[in-house]
mmCIF file of N, CA and C in Angstrom:
data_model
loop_
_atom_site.group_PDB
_atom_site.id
_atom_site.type_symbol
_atom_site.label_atom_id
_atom_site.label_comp_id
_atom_site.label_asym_id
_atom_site.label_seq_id
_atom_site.Cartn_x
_atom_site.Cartn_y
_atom_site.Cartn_z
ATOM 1 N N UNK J 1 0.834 -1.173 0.000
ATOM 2 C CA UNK J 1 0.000 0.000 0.000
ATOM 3 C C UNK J 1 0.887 1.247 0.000
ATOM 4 N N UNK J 2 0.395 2.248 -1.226
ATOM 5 C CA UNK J 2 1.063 3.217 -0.922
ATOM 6 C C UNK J 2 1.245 4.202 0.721
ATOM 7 N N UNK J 3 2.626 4.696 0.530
ATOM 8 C CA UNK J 3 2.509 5.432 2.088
ATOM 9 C C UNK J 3 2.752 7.291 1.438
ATOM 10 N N UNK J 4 3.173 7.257 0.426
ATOM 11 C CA UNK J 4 3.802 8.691 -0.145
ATOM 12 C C UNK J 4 3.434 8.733 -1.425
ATOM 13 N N UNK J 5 3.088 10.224 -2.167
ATOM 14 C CA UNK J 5 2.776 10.864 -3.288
ATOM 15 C C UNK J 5 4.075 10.494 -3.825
ATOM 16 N N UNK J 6 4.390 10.304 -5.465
ATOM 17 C CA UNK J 6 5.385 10.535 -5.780
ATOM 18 C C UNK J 6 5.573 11.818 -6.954
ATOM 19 N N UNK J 7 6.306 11.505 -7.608
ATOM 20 C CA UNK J 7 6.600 12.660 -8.637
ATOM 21 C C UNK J 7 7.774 11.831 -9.828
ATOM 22 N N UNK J 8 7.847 12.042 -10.948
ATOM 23 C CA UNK J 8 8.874 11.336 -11.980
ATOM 24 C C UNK J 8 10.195 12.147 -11.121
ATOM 25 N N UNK J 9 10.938 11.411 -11.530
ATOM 26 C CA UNK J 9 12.389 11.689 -10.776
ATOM 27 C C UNK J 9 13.168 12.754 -11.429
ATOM 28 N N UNK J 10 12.439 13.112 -13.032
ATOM 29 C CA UNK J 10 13.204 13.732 -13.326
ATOM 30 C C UNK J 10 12.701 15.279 -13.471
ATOM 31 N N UNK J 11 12.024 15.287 -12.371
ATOM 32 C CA UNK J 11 11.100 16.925 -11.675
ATOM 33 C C UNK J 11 12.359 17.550 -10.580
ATOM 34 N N UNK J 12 13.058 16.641 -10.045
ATOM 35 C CA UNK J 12 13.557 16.824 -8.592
ATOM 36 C C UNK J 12 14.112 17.978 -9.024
ATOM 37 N N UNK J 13 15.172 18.478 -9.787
ATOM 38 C CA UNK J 13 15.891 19.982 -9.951
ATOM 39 C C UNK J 13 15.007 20.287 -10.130
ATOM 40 N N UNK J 14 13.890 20.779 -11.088
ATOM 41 C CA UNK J 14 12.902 21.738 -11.045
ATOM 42 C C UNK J 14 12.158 22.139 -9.527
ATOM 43 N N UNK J 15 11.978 20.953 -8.637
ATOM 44 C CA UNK J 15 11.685 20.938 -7.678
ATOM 45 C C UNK J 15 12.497 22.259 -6.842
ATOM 46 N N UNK J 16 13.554 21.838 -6.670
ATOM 47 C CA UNK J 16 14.856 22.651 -5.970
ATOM 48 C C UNK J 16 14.744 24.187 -6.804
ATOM 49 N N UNK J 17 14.732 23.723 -7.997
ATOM 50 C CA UNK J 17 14.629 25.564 -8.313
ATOM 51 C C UNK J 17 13.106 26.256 -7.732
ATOM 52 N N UNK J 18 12.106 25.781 -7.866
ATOM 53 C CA UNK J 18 10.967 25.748 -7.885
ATOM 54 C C UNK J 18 11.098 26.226 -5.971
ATOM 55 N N UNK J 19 11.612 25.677 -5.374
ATOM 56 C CA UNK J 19 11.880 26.070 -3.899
ATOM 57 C C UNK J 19 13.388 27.425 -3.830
ATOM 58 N N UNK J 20 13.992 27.253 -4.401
ATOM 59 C CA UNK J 20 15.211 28.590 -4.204
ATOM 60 C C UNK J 20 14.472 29.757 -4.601
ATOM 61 N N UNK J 21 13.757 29.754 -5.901
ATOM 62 C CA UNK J 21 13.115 31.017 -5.708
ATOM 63 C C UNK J 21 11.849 31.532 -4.878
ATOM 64 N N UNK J 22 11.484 30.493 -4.147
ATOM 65 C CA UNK J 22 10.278 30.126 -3.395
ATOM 66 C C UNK J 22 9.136 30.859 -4.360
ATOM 67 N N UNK J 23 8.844 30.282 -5.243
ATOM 68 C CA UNK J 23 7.764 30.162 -6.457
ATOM 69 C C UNK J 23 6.714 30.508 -5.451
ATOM 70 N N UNK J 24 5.896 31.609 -5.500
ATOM 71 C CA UNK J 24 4.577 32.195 -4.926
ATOM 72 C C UNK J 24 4.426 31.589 -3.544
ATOM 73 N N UNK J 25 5.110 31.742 -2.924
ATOM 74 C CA UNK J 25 5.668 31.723 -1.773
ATOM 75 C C UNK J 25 5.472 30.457 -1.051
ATOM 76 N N UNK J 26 5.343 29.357 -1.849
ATOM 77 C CA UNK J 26 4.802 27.974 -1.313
ATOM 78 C C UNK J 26 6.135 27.250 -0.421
ATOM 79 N N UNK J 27 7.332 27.222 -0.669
ATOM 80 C CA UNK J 27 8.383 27.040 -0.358
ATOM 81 C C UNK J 27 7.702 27.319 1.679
ATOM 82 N N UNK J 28 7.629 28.846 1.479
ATOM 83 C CA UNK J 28 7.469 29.509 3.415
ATOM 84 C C UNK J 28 6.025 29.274 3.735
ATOM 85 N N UNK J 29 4.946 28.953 2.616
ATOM 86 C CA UNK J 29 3.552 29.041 3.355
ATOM 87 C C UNK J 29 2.979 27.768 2.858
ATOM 88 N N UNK J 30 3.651 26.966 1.706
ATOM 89 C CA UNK J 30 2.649 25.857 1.530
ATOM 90 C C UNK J 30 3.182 24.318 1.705
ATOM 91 N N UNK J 31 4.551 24.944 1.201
ATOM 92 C CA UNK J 31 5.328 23.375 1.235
ATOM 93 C C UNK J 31 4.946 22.291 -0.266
ATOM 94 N N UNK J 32 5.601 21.412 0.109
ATOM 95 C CA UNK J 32 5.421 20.583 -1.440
ATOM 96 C C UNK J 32 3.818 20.428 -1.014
ATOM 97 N N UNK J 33 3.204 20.430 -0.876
ATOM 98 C CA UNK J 33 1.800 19.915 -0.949
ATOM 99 C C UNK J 33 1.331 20.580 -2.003
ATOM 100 N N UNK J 34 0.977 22.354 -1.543
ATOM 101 C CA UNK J 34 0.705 23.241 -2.400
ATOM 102 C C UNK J 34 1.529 23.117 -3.719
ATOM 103 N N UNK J 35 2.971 22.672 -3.954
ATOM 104 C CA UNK J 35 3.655 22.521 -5.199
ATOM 105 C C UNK J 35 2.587 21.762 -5.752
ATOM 106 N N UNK J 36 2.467 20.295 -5.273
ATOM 107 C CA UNK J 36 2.476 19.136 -6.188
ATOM 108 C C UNK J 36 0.676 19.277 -6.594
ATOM 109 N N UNK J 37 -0.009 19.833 -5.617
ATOM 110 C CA UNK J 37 -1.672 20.342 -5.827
ATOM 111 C C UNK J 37 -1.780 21.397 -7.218
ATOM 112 N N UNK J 38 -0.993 22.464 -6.932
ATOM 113 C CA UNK J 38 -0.748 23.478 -8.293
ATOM 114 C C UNK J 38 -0.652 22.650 -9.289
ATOM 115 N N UNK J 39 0.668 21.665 -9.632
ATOM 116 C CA UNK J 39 0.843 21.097 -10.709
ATOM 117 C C UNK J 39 -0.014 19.924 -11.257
ATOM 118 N N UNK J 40 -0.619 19.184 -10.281
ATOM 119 C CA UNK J 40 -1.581 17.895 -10.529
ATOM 120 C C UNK J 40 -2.981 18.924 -10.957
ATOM 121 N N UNK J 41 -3.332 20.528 -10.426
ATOM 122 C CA UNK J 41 -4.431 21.201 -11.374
ATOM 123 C C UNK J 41 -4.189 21.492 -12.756
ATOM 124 N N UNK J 42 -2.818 21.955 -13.290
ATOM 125 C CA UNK J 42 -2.488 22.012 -14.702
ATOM 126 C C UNK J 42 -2.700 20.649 -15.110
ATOM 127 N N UNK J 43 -1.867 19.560 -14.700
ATOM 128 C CA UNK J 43 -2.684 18.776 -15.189
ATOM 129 C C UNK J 43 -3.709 18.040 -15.766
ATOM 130 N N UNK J 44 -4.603 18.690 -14.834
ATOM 131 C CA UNK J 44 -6.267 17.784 -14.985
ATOM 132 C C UNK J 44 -6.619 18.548 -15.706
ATOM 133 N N UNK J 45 -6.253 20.002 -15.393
ATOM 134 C CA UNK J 45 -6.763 21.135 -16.761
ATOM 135 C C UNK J 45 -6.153 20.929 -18.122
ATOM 136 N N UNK J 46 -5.521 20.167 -18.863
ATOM 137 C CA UNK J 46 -4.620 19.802 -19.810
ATOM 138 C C UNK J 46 -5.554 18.301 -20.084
ATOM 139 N N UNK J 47 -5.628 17.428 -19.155
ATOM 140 C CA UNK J 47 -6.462 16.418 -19.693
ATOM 141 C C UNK J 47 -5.425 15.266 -19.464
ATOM 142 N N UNK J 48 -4.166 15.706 -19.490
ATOM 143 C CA UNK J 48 -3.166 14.563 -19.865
ATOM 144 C C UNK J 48 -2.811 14.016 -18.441
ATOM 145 N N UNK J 49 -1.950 12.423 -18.729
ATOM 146 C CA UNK J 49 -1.392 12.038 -17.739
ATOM 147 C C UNK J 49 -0.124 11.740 -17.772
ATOM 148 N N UNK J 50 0.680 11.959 -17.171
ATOM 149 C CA UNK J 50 2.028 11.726 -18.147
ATOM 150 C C UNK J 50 2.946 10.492 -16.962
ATOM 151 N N UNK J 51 3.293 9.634 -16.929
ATOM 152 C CA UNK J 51 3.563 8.502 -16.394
ATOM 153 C C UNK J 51 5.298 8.473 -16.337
ATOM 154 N N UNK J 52 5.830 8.004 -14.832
ATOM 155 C CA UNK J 52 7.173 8.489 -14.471
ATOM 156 C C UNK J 52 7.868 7.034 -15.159
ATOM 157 N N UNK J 53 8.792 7.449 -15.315
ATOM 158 C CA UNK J 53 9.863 6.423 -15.871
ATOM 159 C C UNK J 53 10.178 5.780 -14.433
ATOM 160 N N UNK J 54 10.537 6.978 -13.609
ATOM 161 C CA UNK J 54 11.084 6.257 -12.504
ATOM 162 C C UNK J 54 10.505 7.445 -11.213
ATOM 163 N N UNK J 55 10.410 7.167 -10.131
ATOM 164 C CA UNK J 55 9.310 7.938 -9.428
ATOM 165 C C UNK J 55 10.016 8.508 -7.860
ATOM 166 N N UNK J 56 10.135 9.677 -7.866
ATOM 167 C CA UNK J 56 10.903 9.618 -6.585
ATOM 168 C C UNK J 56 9.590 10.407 -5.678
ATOM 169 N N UNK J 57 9.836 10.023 -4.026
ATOM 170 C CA UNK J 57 8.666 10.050 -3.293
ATOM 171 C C UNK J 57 9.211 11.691 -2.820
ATOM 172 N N UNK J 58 7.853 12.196 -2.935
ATOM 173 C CA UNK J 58 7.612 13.129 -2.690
ATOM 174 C C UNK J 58 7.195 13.843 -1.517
ATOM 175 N N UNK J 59 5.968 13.042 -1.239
ATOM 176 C CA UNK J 59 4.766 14.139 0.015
ATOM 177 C C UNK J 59 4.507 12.805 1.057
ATOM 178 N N UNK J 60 4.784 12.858 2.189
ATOM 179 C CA UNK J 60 4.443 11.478 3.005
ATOM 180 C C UNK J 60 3.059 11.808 2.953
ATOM 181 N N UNK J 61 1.848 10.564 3.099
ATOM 182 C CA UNK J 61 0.934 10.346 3.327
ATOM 183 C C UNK J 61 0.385 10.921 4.147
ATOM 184 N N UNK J 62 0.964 10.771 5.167
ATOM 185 C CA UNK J 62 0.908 11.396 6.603
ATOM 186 C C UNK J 62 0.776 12.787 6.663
ATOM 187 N N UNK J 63 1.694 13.515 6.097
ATOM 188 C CA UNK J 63 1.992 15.009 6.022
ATOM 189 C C UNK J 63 0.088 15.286 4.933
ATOM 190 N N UNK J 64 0.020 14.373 3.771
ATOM 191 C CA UNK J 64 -0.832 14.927 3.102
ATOM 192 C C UNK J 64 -2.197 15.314 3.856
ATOM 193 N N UNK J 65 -2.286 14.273 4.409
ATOM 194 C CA UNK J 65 -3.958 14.097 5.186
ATOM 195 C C UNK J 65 -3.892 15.077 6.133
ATOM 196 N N UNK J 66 -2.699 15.864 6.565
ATOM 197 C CA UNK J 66 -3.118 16.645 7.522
ATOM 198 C C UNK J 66 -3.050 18.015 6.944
ATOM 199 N N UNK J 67 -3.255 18.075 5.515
ATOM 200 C CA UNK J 67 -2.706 19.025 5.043
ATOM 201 C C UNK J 67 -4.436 19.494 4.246
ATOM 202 N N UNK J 68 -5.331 20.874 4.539
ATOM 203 C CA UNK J 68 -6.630 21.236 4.582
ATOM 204 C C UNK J 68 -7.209 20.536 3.174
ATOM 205 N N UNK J 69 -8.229 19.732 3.135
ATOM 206 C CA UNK J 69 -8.494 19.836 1.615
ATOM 207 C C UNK J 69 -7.842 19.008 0.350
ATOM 208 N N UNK J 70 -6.443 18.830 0.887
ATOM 209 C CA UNK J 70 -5.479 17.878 0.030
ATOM 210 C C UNK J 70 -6.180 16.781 -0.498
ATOM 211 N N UNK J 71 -6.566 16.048 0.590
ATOM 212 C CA UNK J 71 -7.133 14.718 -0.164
ATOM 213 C C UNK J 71 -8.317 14.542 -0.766
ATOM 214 N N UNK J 72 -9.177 15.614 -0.652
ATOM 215 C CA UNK J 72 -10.080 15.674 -1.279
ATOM 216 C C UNK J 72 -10.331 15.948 -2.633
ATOM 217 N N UNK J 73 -8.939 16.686 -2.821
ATOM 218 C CA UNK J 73 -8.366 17.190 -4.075
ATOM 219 C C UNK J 73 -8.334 15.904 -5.027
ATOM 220 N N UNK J 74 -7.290 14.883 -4.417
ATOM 221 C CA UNK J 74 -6.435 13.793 -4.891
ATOM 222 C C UNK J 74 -7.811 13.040 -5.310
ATOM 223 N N UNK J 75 -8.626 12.851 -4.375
ATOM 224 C CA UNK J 75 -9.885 11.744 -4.681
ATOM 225 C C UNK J 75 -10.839 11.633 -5.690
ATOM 226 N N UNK J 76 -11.201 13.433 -5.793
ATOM 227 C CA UNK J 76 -11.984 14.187 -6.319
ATOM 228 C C UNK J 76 -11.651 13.724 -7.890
ATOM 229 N N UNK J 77 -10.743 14.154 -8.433
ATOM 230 C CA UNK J 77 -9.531 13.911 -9.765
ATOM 231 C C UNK J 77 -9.502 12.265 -9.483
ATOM 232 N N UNK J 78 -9.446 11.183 -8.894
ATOM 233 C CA UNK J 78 -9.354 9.711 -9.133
ATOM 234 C C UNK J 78 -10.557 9.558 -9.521
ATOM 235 N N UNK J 79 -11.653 9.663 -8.597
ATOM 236 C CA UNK J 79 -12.948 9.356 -8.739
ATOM 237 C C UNK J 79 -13.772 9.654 -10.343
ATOM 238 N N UNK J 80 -13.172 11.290 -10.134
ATOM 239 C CA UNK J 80 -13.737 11.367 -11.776
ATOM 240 C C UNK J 80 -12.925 10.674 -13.266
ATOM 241 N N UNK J 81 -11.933 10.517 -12.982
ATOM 242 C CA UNK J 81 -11.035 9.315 -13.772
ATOM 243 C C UNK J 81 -11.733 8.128 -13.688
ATOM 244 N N UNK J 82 -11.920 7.473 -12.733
ATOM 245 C CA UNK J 82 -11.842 6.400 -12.540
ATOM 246 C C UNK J 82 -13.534 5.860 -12.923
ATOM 247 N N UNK J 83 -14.016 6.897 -13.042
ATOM 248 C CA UNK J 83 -15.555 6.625 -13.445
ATOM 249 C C UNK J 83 -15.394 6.492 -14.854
ATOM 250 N N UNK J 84 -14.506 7.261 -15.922
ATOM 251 C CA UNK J 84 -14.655 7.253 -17.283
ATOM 252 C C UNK J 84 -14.372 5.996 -17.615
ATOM 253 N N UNK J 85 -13.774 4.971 -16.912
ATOM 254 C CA UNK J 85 -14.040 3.653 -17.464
ATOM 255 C C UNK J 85 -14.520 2.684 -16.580
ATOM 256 N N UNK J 86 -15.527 2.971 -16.250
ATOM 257 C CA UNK J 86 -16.130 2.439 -15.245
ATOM 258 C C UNK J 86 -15.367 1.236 -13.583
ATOM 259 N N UNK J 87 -14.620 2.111 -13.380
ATOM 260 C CA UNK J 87 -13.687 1.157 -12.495
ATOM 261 C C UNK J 87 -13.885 2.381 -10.997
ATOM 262 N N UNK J 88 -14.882 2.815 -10.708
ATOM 263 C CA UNK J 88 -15.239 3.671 -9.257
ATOM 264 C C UNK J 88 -14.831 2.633 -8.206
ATOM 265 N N UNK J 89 -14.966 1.421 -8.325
ATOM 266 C CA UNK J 89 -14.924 0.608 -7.229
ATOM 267 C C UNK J 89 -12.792 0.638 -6.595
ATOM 268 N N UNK J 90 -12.249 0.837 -7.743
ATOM 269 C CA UNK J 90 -10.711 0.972 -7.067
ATOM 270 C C UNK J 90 -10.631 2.736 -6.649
ATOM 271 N N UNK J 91 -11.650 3.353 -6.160
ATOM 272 C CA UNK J 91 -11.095 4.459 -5.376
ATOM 273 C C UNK J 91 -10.466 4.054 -3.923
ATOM 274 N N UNK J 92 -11.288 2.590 -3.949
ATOM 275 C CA UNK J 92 -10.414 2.408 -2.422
ATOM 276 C C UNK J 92 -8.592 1.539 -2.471
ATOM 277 N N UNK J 93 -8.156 1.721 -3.403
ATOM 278 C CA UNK J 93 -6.697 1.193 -3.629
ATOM 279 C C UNK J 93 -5.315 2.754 -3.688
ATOM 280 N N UNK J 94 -5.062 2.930 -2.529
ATOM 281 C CA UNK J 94 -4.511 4.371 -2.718
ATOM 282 C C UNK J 94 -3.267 4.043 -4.094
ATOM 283 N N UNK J 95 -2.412 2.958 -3.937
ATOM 284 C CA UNK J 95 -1.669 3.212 -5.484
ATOM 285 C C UNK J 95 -2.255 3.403 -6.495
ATOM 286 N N UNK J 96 -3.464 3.188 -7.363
ATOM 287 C CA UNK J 96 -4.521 3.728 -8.257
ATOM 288 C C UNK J 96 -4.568 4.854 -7.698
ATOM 289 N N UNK J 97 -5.285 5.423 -6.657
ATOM 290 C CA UNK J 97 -5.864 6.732 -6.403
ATOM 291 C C UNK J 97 -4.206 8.143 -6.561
ATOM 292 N N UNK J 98 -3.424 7.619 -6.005
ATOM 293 C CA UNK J 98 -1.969 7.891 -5.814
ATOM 294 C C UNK J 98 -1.465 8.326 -7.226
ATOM 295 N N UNK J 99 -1.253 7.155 -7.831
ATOM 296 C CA UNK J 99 -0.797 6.812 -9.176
ATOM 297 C C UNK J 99 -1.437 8.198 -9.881
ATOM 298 N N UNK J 100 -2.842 7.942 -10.260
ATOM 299 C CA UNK J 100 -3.464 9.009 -10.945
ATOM 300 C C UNK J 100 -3.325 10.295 -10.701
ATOM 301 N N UNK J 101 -2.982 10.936 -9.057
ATOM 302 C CA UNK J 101 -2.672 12.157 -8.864
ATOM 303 C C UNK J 101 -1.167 12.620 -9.115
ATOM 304 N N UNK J 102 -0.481 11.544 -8.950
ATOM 305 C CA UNK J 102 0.877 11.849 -9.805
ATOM 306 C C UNK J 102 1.002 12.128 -11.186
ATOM 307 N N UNK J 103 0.340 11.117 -11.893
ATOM 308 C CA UNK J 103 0.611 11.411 -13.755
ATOM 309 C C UNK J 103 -0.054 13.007 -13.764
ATOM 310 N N UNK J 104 -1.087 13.213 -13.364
ATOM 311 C CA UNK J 104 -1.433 14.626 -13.674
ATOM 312 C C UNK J 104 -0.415 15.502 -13.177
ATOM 313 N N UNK J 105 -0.055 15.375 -11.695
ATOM 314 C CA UNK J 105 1.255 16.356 -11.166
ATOM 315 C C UNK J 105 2.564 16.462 -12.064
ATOM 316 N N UNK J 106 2.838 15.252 -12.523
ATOM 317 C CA UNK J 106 3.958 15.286 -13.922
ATOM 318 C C UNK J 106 3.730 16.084 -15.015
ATOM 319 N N UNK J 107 2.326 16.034 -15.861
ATOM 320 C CA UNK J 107 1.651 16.921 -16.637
ATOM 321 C C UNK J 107 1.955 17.964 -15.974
ATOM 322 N N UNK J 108 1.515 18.172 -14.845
ATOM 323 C CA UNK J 108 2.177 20.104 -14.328
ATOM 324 C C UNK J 108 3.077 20.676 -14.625
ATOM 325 N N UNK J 109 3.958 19.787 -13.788
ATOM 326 C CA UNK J 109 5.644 19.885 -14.072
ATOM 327 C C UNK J 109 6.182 20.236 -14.941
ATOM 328 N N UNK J 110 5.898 19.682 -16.269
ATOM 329 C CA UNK J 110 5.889 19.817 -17.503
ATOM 330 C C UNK J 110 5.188 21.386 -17.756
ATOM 331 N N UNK J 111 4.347 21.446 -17.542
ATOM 332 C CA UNK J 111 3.679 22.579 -18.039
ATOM 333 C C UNK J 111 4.404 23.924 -17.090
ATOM 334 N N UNK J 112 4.565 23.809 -15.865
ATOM 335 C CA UNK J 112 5.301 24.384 -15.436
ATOM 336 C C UNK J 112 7.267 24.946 -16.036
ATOM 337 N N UNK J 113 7.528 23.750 -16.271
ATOM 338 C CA UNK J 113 8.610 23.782 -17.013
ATOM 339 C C UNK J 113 8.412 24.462 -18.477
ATOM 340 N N UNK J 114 7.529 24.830 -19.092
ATOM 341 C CA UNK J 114 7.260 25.482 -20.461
ATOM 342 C C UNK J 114 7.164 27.127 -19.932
ATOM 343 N N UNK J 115 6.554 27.169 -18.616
ATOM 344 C CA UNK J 115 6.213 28.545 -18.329
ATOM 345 C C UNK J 115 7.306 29.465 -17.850
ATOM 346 N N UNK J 116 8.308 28.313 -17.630
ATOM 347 C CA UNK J 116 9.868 29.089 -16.400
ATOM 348 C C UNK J 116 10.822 28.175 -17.153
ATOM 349 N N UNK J 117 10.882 28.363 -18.031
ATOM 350 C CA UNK J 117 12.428 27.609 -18.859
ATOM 351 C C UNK J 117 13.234 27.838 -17.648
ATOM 352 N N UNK J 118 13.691 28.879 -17.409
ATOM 353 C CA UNK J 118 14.801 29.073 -16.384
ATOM 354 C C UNK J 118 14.785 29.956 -15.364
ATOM 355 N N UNK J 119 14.995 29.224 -14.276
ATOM 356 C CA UNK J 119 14.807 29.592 -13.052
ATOM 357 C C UNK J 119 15.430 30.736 -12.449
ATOM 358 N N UNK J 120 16.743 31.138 -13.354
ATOM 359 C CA UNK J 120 17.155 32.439 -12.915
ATOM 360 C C UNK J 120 16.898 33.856 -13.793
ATOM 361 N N UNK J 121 15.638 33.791 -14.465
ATOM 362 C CA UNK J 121 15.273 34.815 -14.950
ATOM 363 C C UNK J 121 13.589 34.592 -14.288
ATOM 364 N N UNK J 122 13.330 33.823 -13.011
ATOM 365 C CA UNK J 122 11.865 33.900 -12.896
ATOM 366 C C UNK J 122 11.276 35.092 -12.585
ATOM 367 N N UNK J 123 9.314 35.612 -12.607
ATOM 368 C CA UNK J 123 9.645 36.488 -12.604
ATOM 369 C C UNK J 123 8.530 36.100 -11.432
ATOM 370 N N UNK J 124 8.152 36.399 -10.451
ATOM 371 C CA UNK J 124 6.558 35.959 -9.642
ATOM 372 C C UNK J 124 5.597 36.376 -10.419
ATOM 373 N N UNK J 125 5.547 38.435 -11.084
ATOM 374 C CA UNK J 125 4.348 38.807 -11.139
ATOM 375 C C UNK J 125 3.896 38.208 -12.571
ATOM 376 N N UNK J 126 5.031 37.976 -13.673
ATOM 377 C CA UNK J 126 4.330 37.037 -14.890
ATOM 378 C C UNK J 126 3.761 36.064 -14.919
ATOM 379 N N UNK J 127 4.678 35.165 -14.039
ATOM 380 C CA UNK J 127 3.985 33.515 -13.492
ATOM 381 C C UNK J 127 2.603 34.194 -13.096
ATOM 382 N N UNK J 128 2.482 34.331 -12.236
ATOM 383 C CA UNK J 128 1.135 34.795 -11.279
ATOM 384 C C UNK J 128 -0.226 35.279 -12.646
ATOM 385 N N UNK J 129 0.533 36.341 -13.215
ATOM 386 C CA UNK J 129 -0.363 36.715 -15.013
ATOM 387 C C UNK J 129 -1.235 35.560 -15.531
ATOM 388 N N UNK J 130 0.023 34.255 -15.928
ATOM 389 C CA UNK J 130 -0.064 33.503 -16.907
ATOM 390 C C UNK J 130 -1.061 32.903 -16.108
ATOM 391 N N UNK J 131 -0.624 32.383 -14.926
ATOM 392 C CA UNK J 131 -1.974 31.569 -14.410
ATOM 393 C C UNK J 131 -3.128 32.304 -14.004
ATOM 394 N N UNK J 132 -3.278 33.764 -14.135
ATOM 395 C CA UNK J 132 -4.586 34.440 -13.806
ATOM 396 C C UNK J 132 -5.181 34.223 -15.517
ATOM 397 N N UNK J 133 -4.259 33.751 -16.688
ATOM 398 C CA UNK J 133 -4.979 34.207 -17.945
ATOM 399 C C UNK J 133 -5.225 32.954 -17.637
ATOM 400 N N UNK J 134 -4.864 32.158 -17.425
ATOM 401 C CA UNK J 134 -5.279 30.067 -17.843
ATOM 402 C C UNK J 134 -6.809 30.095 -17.201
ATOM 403 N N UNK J 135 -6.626 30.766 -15.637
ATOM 404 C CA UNK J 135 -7.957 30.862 -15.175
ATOM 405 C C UNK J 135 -9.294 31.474 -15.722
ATOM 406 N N UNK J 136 -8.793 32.671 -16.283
ATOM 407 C CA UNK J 136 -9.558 33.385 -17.097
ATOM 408 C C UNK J 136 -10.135 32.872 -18.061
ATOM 409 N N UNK J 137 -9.485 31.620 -19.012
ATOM 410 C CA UNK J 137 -10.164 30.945 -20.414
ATOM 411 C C UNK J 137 -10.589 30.012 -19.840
ATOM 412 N N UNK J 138 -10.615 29.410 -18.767
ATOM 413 C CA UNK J 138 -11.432 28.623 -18.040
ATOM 414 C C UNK J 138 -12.762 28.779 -17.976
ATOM 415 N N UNK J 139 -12.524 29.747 -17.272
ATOM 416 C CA UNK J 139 -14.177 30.528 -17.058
ATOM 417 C C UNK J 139 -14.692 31.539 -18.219
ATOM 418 N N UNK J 140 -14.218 31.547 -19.187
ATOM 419 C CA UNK J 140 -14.987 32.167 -20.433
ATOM 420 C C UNK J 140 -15.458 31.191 -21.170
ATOM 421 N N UNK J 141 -14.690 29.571 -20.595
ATOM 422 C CA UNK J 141 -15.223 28.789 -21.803
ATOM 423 C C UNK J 141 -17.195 28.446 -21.674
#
């Protein structure tokens, strides 16, 4: 049984940059939770799942559940997956439920990585823009 979120292994420097510049201040107020929640929403908003070659652990279990809302997040995103092919009954297997909130968090990553090529020209108030415009065509659609 899973005990920890993971992430593809090959996020971890982005990770580290993603914390040196303390990216919208999650680093001092949110911690990886808020990281890996941000990126598993680009995700689900993208549609895609993108699957780790190799998976390094991320968020203890433990830390998640105590963390407001988190898992409701994670479930919320399995459940509605897991209905499109009729398989609702493995919401209770956390590596399925797990699994699925990772491939989308990878999709983030990724998408994140398109938005900040490089970490030493980041800027907060553009980042902050880009995701007020993503939100914005959201809700116009």
């Amino acid at each position: 049984m899973a005990d920890r979120l993971s992430i593809g292994t090959q996020y971890e420097k982005m990770i580290e940059e993603i914390d040196s510049v303390d990216m919208l201040n999650l680093k001092t107020n949110g911690g990886r939770a808020d990281i890996f929640i941000i990126a598993m929403a680009l995700g689900v908003n993208k549609g895609i799942r993108t699957q780790s070659k190799a998976k390094h652990g991320f968020i203890l279990e433990t830390s998640a559940k105590n963390k407001d809302s988190f898992m409701s997040f994670i479930y919320s995103v399995a459940v509605d997956e897991l209905r499109k092919n009729g398989q609702e009954n493995q919401i209770v297997d956390n590596n399925v439920v797990y699994n699925i909130a990772e491939e989308y968090a990878n999709t983030g990553f990724e998408i994140i990585k398109e938005m900040i090529p490089d970490f030493s020209k980041y800027d907060e108030e553009d980042f902050e823009f880009e995701l007020i415009e993503m939100m914005d065509e959201i809700i116009q659609q």
